[in-house]
PDB file of C-alpha atoms and ligand atoms in Angstrom:
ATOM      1  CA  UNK A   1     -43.274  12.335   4.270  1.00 42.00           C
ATOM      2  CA  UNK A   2     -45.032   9.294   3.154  1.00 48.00           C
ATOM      3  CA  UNK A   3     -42.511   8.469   0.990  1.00 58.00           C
ATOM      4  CA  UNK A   4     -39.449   9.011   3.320  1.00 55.00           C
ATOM      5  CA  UNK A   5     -40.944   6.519   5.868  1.00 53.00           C
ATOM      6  CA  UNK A   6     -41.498   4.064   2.906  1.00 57.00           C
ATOM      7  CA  UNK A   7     -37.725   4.460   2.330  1.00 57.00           C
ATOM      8  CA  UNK A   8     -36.486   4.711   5.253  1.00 54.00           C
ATOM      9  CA  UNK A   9     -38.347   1.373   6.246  1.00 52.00           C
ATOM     10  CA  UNK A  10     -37.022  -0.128   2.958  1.00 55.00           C
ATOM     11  CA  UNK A  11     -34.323   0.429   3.786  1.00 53.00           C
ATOM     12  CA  UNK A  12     -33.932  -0.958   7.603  1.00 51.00           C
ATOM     13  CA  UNK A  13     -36.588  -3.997   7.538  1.00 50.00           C
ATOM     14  CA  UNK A  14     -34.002  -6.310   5.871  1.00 45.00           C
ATOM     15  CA  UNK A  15     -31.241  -7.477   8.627  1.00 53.00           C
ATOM     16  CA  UNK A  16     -28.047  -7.804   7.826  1.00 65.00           C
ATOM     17  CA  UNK A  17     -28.653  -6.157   4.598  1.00 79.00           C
ATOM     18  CA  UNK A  18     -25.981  -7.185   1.752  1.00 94.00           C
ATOM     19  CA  UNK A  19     -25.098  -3.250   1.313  1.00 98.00           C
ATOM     20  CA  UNK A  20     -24.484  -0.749   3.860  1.00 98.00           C
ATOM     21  CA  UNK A  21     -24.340   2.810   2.401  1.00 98.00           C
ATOM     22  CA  UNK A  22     -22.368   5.370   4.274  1.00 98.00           C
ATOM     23  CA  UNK A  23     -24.655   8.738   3.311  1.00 98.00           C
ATOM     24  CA  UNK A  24     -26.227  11.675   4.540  1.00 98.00           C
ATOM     25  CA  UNK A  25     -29.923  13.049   2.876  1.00 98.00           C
ATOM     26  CA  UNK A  26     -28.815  15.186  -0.222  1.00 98.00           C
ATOM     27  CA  UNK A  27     -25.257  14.521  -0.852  1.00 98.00           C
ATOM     28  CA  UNK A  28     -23.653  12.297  -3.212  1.00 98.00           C
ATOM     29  CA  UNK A  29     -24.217   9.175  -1.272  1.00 98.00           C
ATOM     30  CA  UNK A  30     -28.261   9.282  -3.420  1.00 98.00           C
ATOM     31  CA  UNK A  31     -26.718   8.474  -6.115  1.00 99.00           C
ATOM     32  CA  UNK A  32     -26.193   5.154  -5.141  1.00 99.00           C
ATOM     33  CA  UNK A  33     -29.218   5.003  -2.482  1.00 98.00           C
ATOM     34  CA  UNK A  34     -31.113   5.974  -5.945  1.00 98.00           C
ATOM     35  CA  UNK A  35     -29.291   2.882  -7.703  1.00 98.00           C
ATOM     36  CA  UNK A  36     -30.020   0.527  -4.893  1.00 98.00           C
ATOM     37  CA  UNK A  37     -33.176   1.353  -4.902  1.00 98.00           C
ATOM     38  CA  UNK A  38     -33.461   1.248  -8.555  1.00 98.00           C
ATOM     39  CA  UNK A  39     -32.249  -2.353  -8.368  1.00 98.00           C
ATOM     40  CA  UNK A  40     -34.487  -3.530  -5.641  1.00 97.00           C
ATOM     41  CA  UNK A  41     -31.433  -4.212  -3.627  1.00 97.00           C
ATOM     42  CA  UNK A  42     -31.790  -4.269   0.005  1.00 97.00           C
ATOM     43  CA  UNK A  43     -29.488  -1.900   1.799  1.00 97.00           C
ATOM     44  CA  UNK A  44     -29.013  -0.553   4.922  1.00 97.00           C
ATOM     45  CA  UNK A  45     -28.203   3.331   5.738  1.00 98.00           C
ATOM     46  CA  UNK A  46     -25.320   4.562   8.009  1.00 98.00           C
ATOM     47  CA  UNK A  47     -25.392   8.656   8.810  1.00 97.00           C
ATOM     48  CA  UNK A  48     -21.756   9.533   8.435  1.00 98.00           C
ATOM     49  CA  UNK A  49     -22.789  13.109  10.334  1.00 96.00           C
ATOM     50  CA  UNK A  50     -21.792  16.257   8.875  1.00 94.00           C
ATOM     51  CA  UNK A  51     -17.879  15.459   7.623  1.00 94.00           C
ATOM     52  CA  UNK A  52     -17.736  19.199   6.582  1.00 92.00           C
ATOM     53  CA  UNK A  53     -18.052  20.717  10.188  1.00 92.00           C
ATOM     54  CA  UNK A  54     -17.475  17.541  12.581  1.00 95.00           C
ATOM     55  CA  UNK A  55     -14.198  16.359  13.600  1.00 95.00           C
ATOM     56  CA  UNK A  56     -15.201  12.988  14.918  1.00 96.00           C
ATOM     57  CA  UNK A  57     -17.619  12.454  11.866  1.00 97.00           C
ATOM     58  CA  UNK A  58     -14.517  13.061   9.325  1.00 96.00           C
ATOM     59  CA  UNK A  59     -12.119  10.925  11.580  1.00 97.00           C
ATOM     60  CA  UNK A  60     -15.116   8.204  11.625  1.00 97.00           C
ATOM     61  CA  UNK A  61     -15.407   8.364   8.167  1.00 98.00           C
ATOM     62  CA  UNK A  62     -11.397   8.031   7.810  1.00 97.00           C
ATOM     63  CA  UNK A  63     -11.526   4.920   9.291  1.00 97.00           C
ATOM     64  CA  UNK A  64     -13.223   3.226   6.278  1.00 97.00           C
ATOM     65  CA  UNK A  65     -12.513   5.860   2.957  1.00 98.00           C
ATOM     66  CA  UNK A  66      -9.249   8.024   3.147  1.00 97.00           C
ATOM     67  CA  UNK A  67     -10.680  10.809   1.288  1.00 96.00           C
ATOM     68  CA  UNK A  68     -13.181  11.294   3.829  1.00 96.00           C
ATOM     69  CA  UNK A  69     -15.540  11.335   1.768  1.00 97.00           C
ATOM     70  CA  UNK A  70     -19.239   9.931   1.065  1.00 98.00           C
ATOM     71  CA  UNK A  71     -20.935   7.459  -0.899  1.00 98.00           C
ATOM     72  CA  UNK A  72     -18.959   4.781   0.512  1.00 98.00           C
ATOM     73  CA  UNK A  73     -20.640   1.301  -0.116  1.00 98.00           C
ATOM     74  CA  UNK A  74     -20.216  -2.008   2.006  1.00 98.00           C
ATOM     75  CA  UNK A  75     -20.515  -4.793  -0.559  1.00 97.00           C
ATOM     76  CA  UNK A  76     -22.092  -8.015   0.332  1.00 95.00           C
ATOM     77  CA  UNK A  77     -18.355  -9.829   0.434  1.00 94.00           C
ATOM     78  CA  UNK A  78     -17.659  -7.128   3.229  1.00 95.00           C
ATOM     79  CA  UNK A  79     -15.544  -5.258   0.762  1.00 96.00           C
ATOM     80  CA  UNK A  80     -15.592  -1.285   1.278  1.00 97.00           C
ATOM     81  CA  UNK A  81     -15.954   0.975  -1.961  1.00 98.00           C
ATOM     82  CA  UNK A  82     -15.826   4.141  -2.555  1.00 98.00           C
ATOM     83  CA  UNK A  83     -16.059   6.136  -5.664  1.00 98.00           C
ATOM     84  CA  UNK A  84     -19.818   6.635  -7.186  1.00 99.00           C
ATOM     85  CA  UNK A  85     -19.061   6.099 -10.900  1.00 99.00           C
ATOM     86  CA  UNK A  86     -16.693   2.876  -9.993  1.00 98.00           C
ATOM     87  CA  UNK A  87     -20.157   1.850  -7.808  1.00 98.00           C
ATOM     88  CA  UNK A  88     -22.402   2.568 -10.676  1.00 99.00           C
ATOM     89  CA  UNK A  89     -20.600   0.748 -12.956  1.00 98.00           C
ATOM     90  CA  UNK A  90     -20.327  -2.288 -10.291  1.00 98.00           C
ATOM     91  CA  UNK A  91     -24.226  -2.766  -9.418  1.00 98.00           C
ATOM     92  CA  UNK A  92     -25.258  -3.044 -12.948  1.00 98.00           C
ATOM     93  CA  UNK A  93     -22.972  -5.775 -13.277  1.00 98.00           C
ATOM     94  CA  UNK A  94     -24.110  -7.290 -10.098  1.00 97.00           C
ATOM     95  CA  UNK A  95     -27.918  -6.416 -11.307  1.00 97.00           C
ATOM     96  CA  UNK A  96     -27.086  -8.312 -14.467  1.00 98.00           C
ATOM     97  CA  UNK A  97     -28.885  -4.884 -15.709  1.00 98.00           C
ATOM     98  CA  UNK A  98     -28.144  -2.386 -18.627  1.00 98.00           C
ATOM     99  CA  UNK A  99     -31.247  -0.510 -17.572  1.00 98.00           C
ATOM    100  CA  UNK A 100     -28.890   2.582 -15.734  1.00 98.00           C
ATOM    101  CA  UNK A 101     -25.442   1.415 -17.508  1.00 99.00           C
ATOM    102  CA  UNK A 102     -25.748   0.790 -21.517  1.00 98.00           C
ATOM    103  CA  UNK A 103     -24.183  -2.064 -22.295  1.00 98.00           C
ATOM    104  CA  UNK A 104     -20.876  -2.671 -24.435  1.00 96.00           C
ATOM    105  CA  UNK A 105     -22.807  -2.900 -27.652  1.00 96.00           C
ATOM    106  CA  UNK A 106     -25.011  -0.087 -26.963  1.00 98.00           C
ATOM    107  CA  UNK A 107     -25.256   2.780 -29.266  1.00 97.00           C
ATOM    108  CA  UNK A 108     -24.947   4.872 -25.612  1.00 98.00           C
ATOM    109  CA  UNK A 109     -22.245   3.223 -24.106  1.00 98.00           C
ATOM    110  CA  UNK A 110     -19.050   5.561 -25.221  1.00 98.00           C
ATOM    111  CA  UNK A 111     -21.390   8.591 -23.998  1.00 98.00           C
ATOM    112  CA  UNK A 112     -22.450   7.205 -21.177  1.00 98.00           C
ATOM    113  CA  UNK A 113     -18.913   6.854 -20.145  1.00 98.00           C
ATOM    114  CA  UNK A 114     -17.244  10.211 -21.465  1.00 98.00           C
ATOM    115  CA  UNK A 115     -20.069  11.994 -19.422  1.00 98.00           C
ATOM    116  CA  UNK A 116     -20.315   9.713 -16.111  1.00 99.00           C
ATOM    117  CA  UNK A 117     -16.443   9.971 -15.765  1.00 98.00           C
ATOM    118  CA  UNK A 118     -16.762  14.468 -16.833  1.00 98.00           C
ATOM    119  CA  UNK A 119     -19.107  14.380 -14.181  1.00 98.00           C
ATOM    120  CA  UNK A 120     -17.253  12.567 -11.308  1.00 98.00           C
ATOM    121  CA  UNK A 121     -13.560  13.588 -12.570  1.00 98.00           C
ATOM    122  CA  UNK A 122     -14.471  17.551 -13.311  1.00 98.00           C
ATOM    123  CA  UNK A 123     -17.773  18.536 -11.929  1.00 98.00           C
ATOM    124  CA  UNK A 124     -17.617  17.083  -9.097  1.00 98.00           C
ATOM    125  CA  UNK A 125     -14.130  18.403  -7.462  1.00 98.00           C
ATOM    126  CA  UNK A 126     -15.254  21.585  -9.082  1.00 97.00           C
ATOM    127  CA  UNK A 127     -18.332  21.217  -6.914  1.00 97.00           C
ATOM    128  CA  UNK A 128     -15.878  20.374  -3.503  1.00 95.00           C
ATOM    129  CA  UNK A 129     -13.690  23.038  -4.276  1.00 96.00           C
ATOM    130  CA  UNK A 130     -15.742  26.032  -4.593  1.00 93.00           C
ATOM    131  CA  UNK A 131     -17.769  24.517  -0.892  1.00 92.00           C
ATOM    132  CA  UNK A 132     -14.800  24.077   1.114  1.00 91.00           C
ATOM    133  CA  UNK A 133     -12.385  26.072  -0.827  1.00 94.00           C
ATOM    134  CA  UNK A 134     -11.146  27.133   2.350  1.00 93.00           C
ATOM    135  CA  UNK A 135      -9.751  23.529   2.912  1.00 91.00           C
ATOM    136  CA  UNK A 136      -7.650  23.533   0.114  1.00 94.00           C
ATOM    137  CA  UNK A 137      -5.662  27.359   0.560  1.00 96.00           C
ATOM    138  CA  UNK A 138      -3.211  27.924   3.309  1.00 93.00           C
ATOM    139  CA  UNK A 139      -3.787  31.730   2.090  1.00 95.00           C
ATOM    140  CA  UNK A 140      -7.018  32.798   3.530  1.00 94.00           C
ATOM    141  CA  UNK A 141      -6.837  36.395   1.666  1.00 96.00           C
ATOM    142  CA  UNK A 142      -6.698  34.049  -1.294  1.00 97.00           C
ATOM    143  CA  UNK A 143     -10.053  31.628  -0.363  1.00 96.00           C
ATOM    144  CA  UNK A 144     -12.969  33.948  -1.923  1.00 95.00           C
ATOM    145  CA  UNK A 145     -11.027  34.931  -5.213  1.00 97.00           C
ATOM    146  CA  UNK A 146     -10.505  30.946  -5.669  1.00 97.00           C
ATOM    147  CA  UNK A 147     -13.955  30.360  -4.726  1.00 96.00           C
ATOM    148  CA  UNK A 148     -15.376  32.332  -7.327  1.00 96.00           C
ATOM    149  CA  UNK A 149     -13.226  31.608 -10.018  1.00 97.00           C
ATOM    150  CA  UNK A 150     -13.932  27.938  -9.620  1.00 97.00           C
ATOM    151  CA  UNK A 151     -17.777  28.274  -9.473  1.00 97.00           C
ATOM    152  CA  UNK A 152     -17.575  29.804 -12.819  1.00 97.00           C
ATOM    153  CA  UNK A 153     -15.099  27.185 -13.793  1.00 98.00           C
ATOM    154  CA  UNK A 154     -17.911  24.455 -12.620  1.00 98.00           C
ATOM    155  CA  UNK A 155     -21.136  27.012 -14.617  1.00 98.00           C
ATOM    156  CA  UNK A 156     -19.018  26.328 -17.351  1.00 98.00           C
ATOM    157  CA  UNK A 157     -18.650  22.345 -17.119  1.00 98.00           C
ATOM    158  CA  UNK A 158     -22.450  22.389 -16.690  1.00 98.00           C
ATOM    159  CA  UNK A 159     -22.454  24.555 -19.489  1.00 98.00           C
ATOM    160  CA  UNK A 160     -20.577  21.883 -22.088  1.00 98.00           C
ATOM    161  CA  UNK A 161     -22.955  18.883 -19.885  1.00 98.00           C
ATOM    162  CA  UNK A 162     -25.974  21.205 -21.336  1.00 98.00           C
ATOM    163  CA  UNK A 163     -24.933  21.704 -24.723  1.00 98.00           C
ATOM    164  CA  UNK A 164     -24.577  18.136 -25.277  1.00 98.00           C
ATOM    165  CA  UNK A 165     -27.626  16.889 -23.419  1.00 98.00           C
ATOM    166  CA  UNK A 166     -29.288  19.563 -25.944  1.00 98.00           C
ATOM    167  CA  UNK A 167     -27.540  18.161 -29.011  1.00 98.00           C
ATOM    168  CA  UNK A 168     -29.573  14.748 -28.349  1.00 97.00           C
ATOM    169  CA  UNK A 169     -32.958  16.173 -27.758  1.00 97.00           C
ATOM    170  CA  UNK A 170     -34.054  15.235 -24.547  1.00 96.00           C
ATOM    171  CA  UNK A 171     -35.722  14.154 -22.502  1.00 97.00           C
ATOM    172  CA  UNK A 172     -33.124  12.531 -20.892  1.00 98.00           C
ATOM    173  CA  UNK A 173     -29.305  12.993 -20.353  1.00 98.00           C
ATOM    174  CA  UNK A 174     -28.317  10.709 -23.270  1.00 98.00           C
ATOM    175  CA  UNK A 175     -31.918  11.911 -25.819  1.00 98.00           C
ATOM    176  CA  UNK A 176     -34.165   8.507 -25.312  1.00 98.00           C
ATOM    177  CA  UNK A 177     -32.402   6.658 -23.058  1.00 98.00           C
ATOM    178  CA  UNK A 178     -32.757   6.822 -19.205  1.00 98.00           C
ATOM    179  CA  UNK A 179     -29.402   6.107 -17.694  1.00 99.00           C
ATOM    180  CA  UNK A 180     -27.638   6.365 -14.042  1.00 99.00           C
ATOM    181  CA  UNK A 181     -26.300   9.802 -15.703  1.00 99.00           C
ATOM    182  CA  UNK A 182     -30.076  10.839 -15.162  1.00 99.00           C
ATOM    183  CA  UNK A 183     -29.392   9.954 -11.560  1.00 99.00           C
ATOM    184  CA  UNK A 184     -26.303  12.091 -11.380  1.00 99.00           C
ATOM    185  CA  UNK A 185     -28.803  15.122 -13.079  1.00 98.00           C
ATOM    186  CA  UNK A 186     -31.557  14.637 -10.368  1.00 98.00           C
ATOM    187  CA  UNK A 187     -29.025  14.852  -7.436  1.00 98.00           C
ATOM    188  CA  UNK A 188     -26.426  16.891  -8.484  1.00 98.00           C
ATOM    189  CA  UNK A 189     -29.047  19.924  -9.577  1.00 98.00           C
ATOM    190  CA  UNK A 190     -29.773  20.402  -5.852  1.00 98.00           C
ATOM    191  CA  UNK A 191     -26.466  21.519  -5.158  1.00 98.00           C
ATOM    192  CA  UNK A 192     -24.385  25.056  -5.719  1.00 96.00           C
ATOM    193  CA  UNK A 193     -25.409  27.011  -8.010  1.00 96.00           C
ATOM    194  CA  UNK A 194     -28.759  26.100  -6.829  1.00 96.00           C
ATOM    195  CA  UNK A 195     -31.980  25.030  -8.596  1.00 97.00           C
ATOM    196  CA  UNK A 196     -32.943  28.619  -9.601  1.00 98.00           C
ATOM    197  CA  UNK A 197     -29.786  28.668 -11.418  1.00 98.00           C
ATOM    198  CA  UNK A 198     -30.302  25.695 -13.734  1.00 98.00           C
ATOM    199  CA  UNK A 199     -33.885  26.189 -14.201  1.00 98.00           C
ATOM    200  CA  UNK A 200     -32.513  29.974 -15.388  1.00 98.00           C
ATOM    201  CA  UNK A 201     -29.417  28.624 -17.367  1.00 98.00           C
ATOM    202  CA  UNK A 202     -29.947  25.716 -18.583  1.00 98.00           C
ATOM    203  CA  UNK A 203     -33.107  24.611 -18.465  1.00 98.00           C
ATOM    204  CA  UNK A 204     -32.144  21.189 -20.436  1.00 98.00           C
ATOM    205  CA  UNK A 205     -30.356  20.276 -17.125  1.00 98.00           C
ATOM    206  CA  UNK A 206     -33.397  21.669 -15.072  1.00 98.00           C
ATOM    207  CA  UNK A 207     -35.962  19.450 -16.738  1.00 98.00           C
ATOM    208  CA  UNK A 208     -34.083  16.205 -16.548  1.00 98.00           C
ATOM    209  CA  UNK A 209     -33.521  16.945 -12.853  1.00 98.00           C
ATOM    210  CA  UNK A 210     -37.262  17.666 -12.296  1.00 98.00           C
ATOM    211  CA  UNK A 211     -38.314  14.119 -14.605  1.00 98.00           C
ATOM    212  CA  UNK A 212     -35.547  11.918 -12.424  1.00 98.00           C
ATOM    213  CA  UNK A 213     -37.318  12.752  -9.088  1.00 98.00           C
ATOM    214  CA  UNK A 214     -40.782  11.932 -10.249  1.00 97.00           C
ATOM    215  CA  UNK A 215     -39.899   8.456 -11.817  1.00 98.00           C
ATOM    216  CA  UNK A 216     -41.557   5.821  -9.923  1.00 98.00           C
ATOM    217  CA  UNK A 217     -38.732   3.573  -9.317  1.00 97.00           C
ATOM    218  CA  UNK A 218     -36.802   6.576  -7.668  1.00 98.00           C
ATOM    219  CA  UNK A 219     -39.706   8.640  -5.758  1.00 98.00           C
ATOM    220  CA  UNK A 220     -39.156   7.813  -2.403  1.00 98.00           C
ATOM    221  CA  UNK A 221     -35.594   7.915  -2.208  1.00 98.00           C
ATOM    222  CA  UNK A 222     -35.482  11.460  -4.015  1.00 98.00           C
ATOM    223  CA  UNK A 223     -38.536  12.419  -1.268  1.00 98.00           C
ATOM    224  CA  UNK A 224     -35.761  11.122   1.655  1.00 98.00           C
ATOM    225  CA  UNK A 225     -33.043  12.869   0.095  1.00 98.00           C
ATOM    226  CA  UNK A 226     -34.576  16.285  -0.651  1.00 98.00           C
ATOM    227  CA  UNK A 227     -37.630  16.682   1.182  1.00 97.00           C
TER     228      UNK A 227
HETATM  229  N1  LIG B 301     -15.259  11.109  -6.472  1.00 77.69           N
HETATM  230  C1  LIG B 301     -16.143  10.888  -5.355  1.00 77.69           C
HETATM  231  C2  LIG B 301     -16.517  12.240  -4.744  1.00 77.69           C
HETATM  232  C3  LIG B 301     -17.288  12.088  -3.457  1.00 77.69           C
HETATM  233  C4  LIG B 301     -17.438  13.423  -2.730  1.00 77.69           C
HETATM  234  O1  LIG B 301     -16.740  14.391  -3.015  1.00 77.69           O
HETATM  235  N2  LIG B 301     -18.379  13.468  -1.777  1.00 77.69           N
HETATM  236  C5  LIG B 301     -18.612  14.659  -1.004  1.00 77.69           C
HETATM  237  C6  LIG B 301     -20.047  14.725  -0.510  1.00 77.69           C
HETATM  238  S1  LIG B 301     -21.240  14.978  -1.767  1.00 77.69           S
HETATM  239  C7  LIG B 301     -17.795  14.627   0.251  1.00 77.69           C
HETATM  240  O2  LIG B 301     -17.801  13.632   0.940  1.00 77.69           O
HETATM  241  N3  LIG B 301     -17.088  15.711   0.549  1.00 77.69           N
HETATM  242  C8  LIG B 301     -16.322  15.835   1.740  1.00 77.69           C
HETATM  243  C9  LIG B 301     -14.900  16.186   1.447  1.00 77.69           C
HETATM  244  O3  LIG B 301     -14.487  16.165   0.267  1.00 77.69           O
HETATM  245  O4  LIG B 301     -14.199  16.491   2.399  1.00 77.69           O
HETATM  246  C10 LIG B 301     -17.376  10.137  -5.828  1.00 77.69           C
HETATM  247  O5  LIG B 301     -17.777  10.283  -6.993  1.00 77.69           O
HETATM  248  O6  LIG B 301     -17.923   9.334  -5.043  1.00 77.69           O
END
């Protein structure tokens, strides 16, 4: 609880801050927060309510993203963004950083880049479709058959995500090297199939998860986030 009050105070004590982060605790939005904080980058929070059950939430959140969807980021030029991958490429070039994002001449970069954009163009919508598969199907005799079919779709994406995490060794996504995709690991574990599941299945996933949340630099917000 420490920690969340540390964050959340971080987070609030610097008026107008240059980033405003539409979120809610848990979803994708900590990916960024995580960056953000990462960076030392002062940002404020905005609760975009629960989008999957609230009306006025989604139609809130239309206003400023389309897709109705969450992280959406308020860049210091007042600019809206949405899209985490297209954000995490975007701070490390404001950072000036290649401590989350290798750089073009890094060993990591074409890796780094295959799996951030597997993770965000077939995880992901894997991971949307199988929660509110409903949503998607005019057919609701149909909704249950698609939602299993795509949740072993998605246990096999992670499946692939494993076997190459594996191939490098560990102990992070890329073998040596932390990277933003660690950050992806460390939120995206929490969600369907669960925590049990990775730690059971693929316990190469499991462990980078468990190391993300424990780095200093990342504590609090992944204490906020998950508590
Ligand atoms: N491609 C987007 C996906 C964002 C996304 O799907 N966010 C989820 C929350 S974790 C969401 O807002 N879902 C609501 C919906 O799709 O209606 C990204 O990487 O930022």
């Amino acid at each position: 609880m420490a920690d969340r009050a540390a964050a959340d105070r971080a987070a609030s004590e610097t008026r107008p801050a240059p980033f405003r982060l539409w979120q809610n605790p848990g979803w994708g939005s900590a990916i960024v927060e995580a960056q953000l904080a990462f960076y030392g980058m002062p940002y404020a929070l905005v609760e975009a309510g629960d989008i999957y059950t609230s009306e006025p939430a989604r139609a809130a959140l239309g206003e400023i993203n389309p897709m109705r969807q969450i992280p959406v980021l308020q860049l210091p030029s007042g600019e809206m963004m949405t899209e985490s991958a297209a954000m995490t490429l975007h701070l490390a070039d404001l950072a000036g950083s290649d401590a989350l994002v290798p750089g073009p001449g890094a060993a990591e970069r074409a890796a780094f880049l295959r799996w951030l954009v597997f993770l965000v163009a077939n995880v992901y919508p894997a991971v949307n479709y199988s929660d509110r598969a409903e949503d998607y199907l005019s057919d609701p005799a149909v909704v249950e058959t698609f939602r299993r079919e795509v949740a072993e779709q998605k246990a096999r994406l992670w499946s692939q995500v494993s076997e190459a995490v594996r191939a490098r060794g560990g102990p992070w996504m890329l073998g040596r090297r932390f990277t933003a995709l660690d950050i992806y690991m460390g939120v995206m574990a929490h969600w369907q199939p669960g925590r049990a599941w990775f730690a059971a299945e693929l316990p190469e996933l499991f462990a980078v998860a468990e190391a993300v949340a424990e780095r200093p630099e990342l504590k609090a917000v992944f204490a906020r986030n998950f508590p």
